[in-house]
CSV table of C-alpha atoms and ligand atoms in Angstrom, one decimal:
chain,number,residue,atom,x,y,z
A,1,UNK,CA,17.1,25.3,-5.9
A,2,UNK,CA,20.9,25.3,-4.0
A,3,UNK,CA,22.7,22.2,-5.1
A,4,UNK,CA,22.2,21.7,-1.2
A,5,UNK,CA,18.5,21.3,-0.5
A,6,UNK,CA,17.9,17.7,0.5
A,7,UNK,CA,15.2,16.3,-2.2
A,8,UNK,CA,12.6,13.7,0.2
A,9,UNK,CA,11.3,10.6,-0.4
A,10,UNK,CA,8.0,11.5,-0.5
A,11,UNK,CA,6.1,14.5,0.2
A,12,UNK,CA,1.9,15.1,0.5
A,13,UNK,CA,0.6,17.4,-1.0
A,14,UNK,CA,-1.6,19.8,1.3
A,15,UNK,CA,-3.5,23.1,-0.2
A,16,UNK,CA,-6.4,25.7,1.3
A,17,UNK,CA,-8.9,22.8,0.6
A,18,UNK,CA,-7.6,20.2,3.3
A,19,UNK,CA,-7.5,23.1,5.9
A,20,UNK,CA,-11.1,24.7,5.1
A,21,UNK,CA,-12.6,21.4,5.0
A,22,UNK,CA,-10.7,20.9,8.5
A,23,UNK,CA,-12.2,23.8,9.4
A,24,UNK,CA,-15.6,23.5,8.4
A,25,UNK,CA,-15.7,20.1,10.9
A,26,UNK,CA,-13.8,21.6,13.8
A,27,UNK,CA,-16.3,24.3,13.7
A,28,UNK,CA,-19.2,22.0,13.4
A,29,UNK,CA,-18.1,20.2,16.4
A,30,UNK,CA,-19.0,17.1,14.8
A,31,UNK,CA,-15.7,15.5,15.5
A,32,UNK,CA,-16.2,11.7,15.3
A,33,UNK,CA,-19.4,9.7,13.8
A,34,UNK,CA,-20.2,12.7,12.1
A,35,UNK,CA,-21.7,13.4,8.7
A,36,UNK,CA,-18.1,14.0,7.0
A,37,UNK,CA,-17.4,10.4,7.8
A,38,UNK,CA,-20.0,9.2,6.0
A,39,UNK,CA,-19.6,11.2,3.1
A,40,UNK,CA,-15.7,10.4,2.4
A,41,UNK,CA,-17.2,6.8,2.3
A,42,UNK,CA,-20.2,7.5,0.0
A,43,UNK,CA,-17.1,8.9,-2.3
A,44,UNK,CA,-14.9,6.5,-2.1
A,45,UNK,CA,-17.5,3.6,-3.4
A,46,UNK,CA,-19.3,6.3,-5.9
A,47,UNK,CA,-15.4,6.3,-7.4
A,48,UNK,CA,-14.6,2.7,-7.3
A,49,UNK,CA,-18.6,1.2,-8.0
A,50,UNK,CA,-18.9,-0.8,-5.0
A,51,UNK,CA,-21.8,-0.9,-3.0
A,52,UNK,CA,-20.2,-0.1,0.3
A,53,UNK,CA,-16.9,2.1,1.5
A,54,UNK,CA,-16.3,1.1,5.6
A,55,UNK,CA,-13.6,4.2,6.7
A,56,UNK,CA,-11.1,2.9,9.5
A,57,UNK,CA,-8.3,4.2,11.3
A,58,UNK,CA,-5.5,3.1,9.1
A,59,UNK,CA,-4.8,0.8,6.1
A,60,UNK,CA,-3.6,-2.2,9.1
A,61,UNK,CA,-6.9,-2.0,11.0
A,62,UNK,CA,-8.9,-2.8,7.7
A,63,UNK,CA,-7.0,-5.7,6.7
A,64,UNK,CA,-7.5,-7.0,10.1
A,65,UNK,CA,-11.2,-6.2,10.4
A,66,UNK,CA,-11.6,-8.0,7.1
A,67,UNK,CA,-9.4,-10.7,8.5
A,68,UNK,CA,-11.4,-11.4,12.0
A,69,UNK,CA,-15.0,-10.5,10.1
A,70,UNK,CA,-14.3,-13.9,8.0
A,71,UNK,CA,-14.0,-15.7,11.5
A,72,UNK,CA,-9.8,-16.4,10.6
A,73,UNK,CA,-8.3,-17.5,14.4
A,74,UNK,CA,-5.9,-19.9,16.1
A,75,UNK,CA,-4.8,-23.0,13.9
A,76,UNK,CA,-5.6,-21.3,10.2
A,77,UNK,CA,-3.2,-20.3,7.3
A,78,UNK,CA,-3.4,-17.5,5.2
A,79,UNK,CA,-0.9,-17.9,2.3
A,80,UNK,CA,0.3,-14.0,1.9
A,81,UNK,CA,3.5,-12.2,0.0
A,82,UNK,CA,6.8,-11.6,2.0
A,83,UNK,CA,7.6,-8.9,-0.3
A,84,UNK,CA,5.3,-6.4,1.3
A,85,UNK,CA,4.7,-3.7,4.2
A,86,UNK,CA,5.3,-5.7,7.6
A,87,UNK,CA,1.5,-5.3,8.0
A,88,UNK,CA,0.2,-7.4,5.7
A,89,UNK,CA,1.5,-10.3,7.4
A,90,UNK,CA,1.0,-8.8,11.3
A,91,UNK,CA,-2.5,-8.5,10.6
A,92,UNK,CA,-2.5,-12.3,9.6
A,93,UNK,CA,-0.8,-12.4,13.5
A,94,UNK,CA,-3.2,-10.3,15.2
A,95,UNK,CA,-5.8,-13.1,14.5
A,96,UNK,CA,-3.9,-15.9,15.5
A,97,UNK,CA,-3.5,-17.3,12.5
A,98,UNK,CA,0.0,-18.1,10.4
A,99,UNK,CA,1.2,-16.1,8.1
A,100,UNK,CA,2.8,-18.9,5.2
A,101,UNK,CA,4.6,-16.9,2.5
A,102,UNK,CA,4.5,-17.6,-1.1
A,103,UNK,CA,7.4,-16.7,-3.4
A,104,UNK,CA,6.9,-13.8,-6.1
A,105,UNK,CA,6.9,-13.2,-9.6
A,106,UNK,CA,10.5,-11.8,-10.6
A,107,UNK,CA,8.8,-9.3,-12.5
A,108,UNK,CA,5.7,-8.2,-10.9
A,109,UNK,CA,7.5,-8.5,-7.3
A,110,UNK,CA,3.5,-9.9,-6.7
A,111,UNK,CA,2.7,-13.4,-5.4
A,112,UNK,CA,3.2,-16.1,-8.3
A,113,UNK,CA,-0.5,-17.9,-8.5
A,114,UNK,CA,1.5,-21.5,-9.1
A,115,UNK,CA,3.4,-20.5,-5.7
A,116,UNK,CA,0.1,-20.0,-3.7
A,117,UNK,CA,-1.5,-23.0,-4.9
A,118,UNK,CA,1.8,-25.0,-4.2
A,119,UNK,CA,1.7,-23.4,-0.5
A,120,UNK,CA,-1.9,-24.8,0.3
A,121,UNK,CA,-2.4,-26.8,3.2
A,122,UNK,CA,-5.9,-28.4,5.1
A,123,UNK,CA,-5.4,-25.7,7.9
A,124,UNK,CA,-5.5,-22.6,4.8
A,125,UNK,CA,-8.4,-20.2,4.9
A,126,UNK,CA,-7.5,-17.4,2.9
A,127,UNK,CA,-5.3,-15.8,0.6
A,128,UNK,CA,-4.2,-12.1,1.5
A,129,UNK,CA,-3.2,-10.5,-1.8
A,130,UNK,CA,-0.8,-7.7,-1.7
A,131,UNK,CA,-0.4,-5.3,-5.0
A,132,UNK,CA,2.8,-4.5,-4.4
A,133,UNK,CA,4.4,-0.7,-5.7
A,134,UNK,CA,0.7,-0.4,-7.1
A,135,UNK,CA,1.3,-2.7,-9.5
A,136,UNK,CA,-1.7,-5.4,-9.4
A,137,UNK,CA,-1.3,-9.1,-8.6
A,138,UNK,CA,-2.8,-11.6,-11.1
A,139,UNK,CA,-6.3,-11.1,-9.6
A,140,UNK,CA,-8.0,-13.4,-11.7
A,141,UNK,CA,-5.5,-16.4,-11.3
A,142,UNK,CA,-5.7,-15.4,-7.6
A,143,UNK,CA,-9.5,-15.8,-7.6
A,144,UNK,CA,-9.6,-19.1,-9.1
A,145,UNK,CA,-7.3,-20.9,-7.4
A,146,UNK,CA,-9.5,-19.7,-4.5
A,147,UNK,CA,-12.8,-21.1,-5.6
A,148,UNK,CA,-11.1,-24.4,-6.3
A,149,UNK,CA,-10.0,-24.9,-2.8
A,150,UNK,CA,-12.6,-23.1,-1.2
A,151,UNK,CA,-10.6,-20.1,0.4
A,152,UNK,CA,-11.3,-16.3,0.9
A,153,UNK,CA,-10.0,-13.6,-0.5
A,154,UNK,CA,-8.7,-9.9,1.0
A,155,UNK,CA,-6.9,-7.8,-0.9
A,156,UNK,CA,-3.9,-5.4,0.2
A,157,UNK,CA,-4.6,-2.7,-1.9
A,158,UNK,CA,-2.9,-0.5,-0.1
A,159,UNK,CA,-0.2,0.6,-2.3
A,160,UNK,CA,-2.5,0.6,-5.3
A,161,UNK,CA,-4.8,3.3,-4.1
A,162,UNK,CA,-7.6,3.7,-7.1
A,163,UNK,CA,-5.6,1.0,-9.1
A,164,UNK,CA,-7.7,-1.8,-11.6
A,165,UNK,CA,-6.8,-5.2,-12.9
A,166,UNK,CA,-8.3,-5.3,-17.0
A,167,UNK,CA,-9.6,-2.0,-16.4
A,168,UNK,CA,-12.0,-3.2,-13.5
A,169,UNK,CA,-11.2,-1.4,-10.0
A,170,UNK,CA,-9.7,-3.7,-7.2
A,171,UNK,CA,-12.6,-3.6,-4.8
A,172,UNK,CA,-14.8,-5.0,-7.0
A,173,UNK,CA,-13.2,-8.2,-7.9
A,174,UNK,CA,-15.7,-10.0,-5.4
A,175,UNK,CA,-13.4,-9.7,-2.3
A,176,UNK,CA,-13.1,-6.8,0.1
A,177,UNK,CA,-10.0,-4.5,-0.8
A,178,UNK,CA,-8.3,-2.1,1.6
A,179,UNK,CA,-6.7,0.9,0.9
A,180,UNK,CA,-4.4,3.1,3.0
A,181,UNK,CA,-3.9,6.5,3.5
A,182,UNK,CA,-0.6,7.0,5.4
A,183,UNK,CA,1.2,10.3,4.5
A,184,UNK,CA,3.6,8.6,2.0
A,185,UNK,CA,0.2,7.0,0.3
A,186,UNK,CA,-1.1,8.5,-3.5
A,187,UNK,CA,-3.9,9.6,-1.4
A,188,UNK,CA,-3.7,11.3,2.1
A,189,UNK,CA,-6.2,11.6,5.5
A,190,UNK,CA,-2.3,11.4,8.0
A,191,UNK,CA,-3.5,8.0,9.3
A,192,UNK,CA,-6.7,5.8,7.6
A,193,UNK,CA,-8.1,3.8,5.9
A,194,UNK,CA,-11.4,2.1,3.7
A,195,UNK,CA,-12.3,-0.9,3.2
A,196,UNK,CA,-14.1,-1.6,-0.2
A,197,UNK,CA,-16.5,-4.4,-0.6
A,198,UNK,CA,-19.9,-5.4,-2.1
A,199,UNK,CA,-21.2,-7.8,0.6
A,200,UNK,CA,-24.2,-6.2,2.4
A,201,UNK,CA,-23.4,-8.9,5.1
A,202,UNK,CA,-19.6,-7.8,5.5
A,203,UNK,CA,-20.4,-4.0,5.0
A,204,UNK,CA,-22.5,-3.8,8.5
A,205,UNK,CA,-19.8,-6.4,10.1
A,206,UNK,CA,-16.7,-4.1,9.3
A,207,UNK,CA,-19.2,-1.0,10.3
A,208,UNK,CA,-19.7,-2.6,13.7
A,209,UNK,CA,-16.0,-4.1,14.2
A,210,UNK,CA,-14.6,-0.8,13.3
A,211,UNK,CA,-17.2,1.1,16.0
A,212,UNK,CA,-16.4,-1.4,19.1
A,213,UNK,CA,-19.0,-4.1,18.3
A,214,UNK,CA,-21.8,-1.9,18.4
A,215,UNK,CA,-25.0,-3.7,16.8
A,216,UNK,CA,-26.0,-3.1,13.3
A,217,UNK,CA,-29.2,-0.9,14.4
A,218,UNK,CA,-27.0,1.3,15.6
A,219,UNK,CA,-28.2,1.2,20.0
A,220,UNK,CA,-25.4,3.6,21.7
A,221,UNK,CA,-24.7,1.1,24.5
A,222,UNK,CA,-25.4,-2.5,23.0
A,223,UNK,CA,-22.4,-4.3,22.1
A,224,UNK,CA,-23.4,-7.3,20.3
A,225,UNK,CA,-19.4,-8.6,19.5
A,226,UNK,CA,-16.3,-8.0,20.3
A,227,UNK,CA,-15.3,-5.0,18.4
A,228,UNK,CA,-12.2,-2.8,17.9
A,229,UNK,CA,-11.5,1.1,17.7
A,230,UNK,CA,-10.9,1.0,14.4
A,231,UNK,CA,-12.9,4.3,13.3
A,232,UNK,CA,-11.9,7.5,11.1
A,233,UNK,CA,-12.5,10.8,12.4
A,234,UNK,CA,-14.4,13.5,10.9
A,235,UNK,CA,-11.0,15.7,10.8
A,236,UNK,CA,-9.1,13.3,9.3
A,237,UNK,CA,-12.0,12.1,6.7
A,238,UNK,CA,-11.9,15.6,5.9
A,239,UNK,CA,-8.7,15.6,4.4
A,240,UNK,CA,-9.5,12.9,2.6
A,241,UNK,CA,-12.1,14.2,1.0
A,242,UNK,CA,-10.2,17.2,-0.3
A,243,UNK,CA,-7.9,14.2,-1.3
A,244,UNK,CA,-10.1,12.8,-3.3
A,245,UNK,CA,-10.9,16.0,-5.2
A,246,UNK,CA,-7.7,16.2,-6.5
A,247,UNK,CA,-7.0,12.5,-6.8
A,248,UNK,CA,-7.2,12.2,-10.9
A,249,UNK,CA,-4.5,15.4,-11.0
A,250,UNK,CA,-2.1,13.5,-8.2
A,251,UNK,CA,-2.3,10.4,-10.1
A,252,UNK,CA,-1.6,11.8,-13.5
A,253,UNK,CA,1.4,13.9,-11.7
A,254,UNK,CA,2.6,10.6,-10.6
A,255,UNK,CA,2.5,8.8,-13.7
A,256,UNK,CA,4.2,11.9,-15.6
A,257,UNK,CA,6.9,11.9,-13.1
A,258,UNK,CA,7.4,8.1,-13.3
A,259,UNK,CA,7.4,8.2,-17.2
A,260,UNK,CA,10.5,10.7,-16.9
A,261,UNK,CA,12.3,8.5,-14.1
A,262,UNK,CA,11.6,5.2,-16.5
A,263,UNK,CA,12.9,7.0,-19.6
A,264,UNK,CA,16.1,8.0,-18.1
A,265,UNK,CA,17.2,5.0,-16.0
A,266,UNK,CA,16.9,2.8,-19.2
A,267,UNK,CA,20.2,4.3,-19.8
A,268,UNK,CA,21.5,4.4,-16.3
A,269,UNK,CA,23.9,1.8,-16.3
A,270,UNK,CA,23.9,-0.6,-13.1
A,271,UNK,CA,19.9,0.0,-13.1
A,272,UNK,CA,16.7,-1.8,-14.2
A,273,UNK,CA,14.0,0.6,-14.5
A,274,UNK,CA,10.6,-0.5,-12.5
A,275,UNK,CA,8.3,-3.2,-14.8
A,276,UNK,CA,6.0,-1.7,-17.1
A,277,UNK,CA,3.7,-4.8,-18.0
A,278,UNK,CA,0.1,-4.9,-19.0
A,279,UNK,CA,-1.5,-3.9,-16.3
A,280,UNK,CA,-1.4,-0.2,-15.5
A,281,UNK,CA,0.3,1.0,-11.9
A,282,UNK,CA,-0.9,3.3,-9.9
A,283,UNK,CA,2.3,4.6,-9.0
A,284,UNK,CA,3.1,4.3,-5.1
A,285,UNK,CA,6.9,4.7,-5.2
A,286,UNK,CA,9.5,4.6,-7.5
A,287,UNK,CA,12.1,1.5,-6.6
A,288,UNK,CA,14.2,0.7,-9.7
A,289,UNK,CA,16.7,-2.3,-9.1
A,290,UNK,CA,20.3,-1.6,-8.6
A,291,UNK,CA,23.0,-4.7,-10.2
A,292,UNK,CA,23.4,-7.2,-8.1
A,293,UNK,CA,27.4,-6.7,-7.7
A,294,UNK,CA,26.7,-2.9,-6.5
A,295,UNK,CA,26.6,-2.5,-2.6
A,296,UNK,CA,23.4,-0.8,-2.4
A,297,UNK,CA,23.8,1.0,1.0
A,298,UNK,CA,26.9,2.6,-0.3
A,299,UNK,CA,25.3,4.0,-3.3
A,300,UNK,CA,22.3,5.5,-0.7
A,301,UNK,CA,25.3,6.7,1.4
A,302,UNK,CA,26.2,8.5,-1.8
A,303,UNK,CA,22.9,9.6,-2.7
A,304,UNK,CA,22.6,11.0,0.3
A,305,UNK,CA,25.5,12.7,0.9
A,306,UNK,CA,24.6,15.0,-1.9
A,307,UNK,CA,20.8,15.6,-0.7
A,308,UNK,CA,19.2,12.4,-2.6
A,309,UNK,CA,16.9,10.6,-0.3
A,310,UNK,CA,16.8,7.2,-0.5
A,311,UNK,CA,16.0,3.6,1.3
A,312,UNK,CA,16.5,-0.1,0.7
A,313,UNK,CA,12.5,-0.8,0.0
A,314,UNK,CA,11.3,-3.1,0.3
A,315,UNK,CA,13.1,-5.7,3.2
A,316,UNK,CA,11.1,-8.9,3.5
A,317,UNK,CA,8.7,-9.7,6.2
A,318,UNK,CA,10.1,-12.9,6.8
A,319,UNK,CA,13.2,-11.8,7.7
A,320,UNK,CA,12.6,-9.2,9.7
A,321,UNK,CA,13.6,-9.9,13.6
A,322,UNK,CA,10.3,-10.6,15.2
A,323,UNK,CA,9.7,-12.5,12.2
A,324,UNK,CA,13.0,-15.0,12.8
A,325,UNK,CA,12.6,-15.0,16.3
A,326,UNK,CA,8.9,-15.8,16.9
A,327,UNK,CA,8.3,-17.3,13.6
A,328,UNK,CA,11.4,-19.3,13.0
A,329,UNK,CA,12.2,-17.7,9.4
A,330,UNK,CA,15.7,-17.8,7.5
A,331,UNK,CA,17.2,-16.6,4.6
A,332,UNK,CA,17.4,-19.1,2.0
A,333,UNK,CA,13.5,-19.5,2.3
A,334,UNK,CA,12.4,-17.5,-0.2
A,335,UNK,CA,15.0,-17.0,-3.2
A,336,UNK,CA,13.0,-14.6,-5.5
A,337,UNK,CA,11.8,-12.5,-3.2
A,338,UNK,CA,15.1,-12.0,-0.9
A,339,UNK,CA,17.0,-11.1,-4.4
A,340,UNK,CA,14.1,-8.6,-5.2
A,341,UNK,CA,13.8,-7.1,-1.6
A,342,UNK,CA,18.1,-6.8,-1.8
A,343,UNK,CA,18.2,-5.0,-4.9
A,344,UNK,CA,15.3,-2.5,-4.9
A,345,UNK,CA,16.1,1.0,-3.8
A,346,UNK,CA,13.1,3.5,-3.6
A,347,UNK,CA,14.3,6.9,-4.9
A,348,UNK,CA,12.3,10.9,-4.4
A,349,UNK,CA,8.6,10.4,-5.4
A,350,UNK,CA,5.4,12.8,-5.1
A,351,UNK,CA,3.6,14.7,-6.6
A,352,UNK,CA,5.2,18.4,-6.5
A,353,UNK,CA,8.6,16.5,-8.2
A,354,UNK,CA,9.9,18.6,-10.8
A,355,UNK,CA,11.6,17.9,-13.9
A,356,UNK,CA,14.7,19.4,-12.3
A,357,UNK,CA,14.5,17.7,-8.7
A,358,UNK,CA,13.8,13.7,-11.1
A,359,UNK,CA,17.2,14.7,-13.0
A,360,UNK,CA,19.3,15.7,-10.4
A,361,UNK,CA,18.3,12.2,-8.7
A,362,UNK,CA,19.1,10.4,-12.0
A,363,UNK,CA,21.8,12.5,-12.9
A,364,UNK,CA,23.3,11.9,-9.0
A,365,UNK,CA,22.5,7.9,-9.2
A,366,UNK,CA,24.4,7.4,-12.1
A,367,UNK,CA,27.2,9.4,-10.2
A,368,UNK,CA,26.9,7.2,-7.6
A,369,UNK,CA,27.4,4.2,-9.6
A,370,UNK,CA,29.9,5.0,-11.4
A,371,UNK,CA,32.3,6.4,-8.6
A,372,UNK,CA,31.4,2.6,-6.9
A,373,UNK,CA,32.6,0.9,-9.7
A,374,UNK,CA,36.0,3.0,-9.8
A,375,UNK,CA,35.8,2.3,-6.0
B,1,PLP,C1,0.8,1.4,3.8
B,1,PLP,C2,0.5,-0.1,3.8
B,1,PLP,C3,-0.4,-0.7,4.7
B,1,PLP,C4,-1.2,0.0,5.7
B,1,PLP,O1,-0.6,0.9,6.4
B,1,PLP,P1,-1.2,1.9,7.5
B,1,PLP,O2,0.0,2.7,7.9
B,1,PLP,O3,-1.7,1.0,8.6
B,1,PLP,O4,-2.3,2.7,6.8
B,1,PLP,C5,-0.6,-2.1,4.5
B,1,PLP,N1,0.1,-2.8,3.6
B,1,PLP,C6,0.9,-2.2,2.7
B,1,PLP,C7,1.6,-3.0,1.7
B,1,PLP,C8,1.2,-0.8,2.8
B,1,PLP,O5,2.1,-0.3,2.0
């Protein structure tokens, strides 16, 4: 490695499996609503114990299939995290429906229960959950403050690919829960998605949403609904499944490379390590915090100017532009989460890290730090 070679911020890992299994459905010519399709889905609930896996296009048009499938429109609420992927809350958009965003827990960066309940209103219908960094929201708390005001549930589980709350998969809490597989994701298929859920009922809704409204018995030409082009093709599904055959090594990778990161920012001065709680992450990035009196863009300057990738993750949703403009959101709404989102920097994370590449970026952050402080 020359001291030169720019280290990314996240990097899939791709072998001779992904490109025979590519292979084997480009020769087949069963490119779309083909038998690979089905089978990435049959693994995907096989893995995570729900009754049905519904394969979409990305991670965005499964949370909004879920969204419009439970009938959410014009004049409802869906209480949702700021602190999240702008996507979360566009999909909230897409339907018509308002967005309203509940503060976070200061250490789980995930929605505070007492904040959602606080942030209920007669026009809410659901609450969109968001594990955030793959660490899991407070499922459970979530879930009954639900039933008490009679409200549905989706879960963004999109950063929290494979991830559990107690040991019990998110999927199978009794809501849907999407996953996406975006190339930055713990799991790969370049764009998609799947949408995990128990409901008979909601299974052949989402099958039919993602496939244009086509009715449930499947008739070529009959479109019963209004449907979207939500679907997953048989290329991209299989990627996913070569994915999925190596998900338990890319996981454990992960979590080794995490544990090294953790164990040497405890003594990086200037820097809080990421939360290690309870509940077990599956690791999505790695975004320590950075002191508040340190101007993080001039310590990514820094890291970057010696080959360290690295991006102020994650800004808030409400304060992004369309998000003030259209919206009408300030600062000053949401305290917690605007300190969070203006201290977290994400840092090199994937699989193929090694030891080296992690303590170069430690070893340059703490550089960086220090030569700010002298600045
Ligand atoms: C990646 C991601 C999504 C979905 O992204 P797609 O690119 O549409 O697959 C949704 N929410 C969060 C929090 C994400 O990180």
């Amino acid at each position: 490695m020359t001291p030169q070679e720019v280290i990314p911020l996240a990097r899939p890992v791709i072998g001779d499996r992904e490109r025979e299994l590519v292979d084997g459905v480009l020769r087949s010519r069963q490119l779309s609503l083909g038998p690979t399709v089905t089978e990435f889905e049959r693994m995907w609930a096989d893995r995570i114990g729900t009754r049905h896996a519904v394969a979409c296009s990305s991670g965005t048009a499964g949370l909004h299939c879920c969204l419009h499938a439970l009938g959410i429109g014009p004049g409802d609420e869906v209480i949702t995290s700021s602190f999240s992927f702008v996507a979360s809350a566009n999909v909230i958009v897409y339907t018509g429906a308002t967005p309203v965003f509940a503060e976070v827990d200061p250490l789980t960066f995930n929605m505070d229960p007492a904040a959602v309940e606080a942030a209920i209103t007669p026009r809410t219908r659901a609450i969109l959950i968001v594990d955030i960094f793959g660490y899991p929201a407070d499922v459970p708390a979530l879930v009954a403050i639900a039933e008490r005001h009679g409200l549905a549930i989706v879960e963004d589980a999109c950063q929290s690919i494979d991830g559990d709350f107690n040991g019990k998969k998110l999927g199978t809490h009794g809501h849907p829960a999407v996953y996406g597989f975006y190339a930055n994701k713990q799991l790969t298929t370049a764009e998609g998605g799947v949408v995990l859920t128990d409901d008979d009922a909601l299974y052949l809704l989402l099958k039919s949403l993602t496939n244009q409204g086509r009715s449930d018995d499947g008739a070529w030409l009959v479109h019963s609904r209004l449907g979207f082009n939500y679907r997953l093709s048989d290329v991209h599904a299989a990627i996913g499944i070569a994915q999925i055959e190596r998900l338990d090594w890319m996981q454990d990778a992960r979590a080794r490379i995490a544990g090294r990161y953790q164990a040497r920012m405890a003594s990086v001065d200037g820097v809080t390590p990421m939360y290690e709680g309870p509940q077990r992450r599956s690791w999505f990035v790695y975004a320590p915090r950075l002191d508040p009196d340190l101007d993080r863009d001039a310590i990514i300057g820094r890291l970057e100017a010696e080959g360290v990738s690295a991006k102020p993750y994650l800004p808030c949703i409400h304060l992004q532009p369309y998000y003030r403009t259209d919206h009408g959101h300030a600062p000053g709404e949401l305290p917690v989460t605007e300190e969070i989102s203006a201290s977290t920097i994400a840092l090199p994370f994937f699989c193929e890290m090694t030891d080296e590449q992690v303590d170069r970026v430690c070893d340059t952050m703490e550089r960086a730090i220090q030569a700010e402080r002298a600045a």
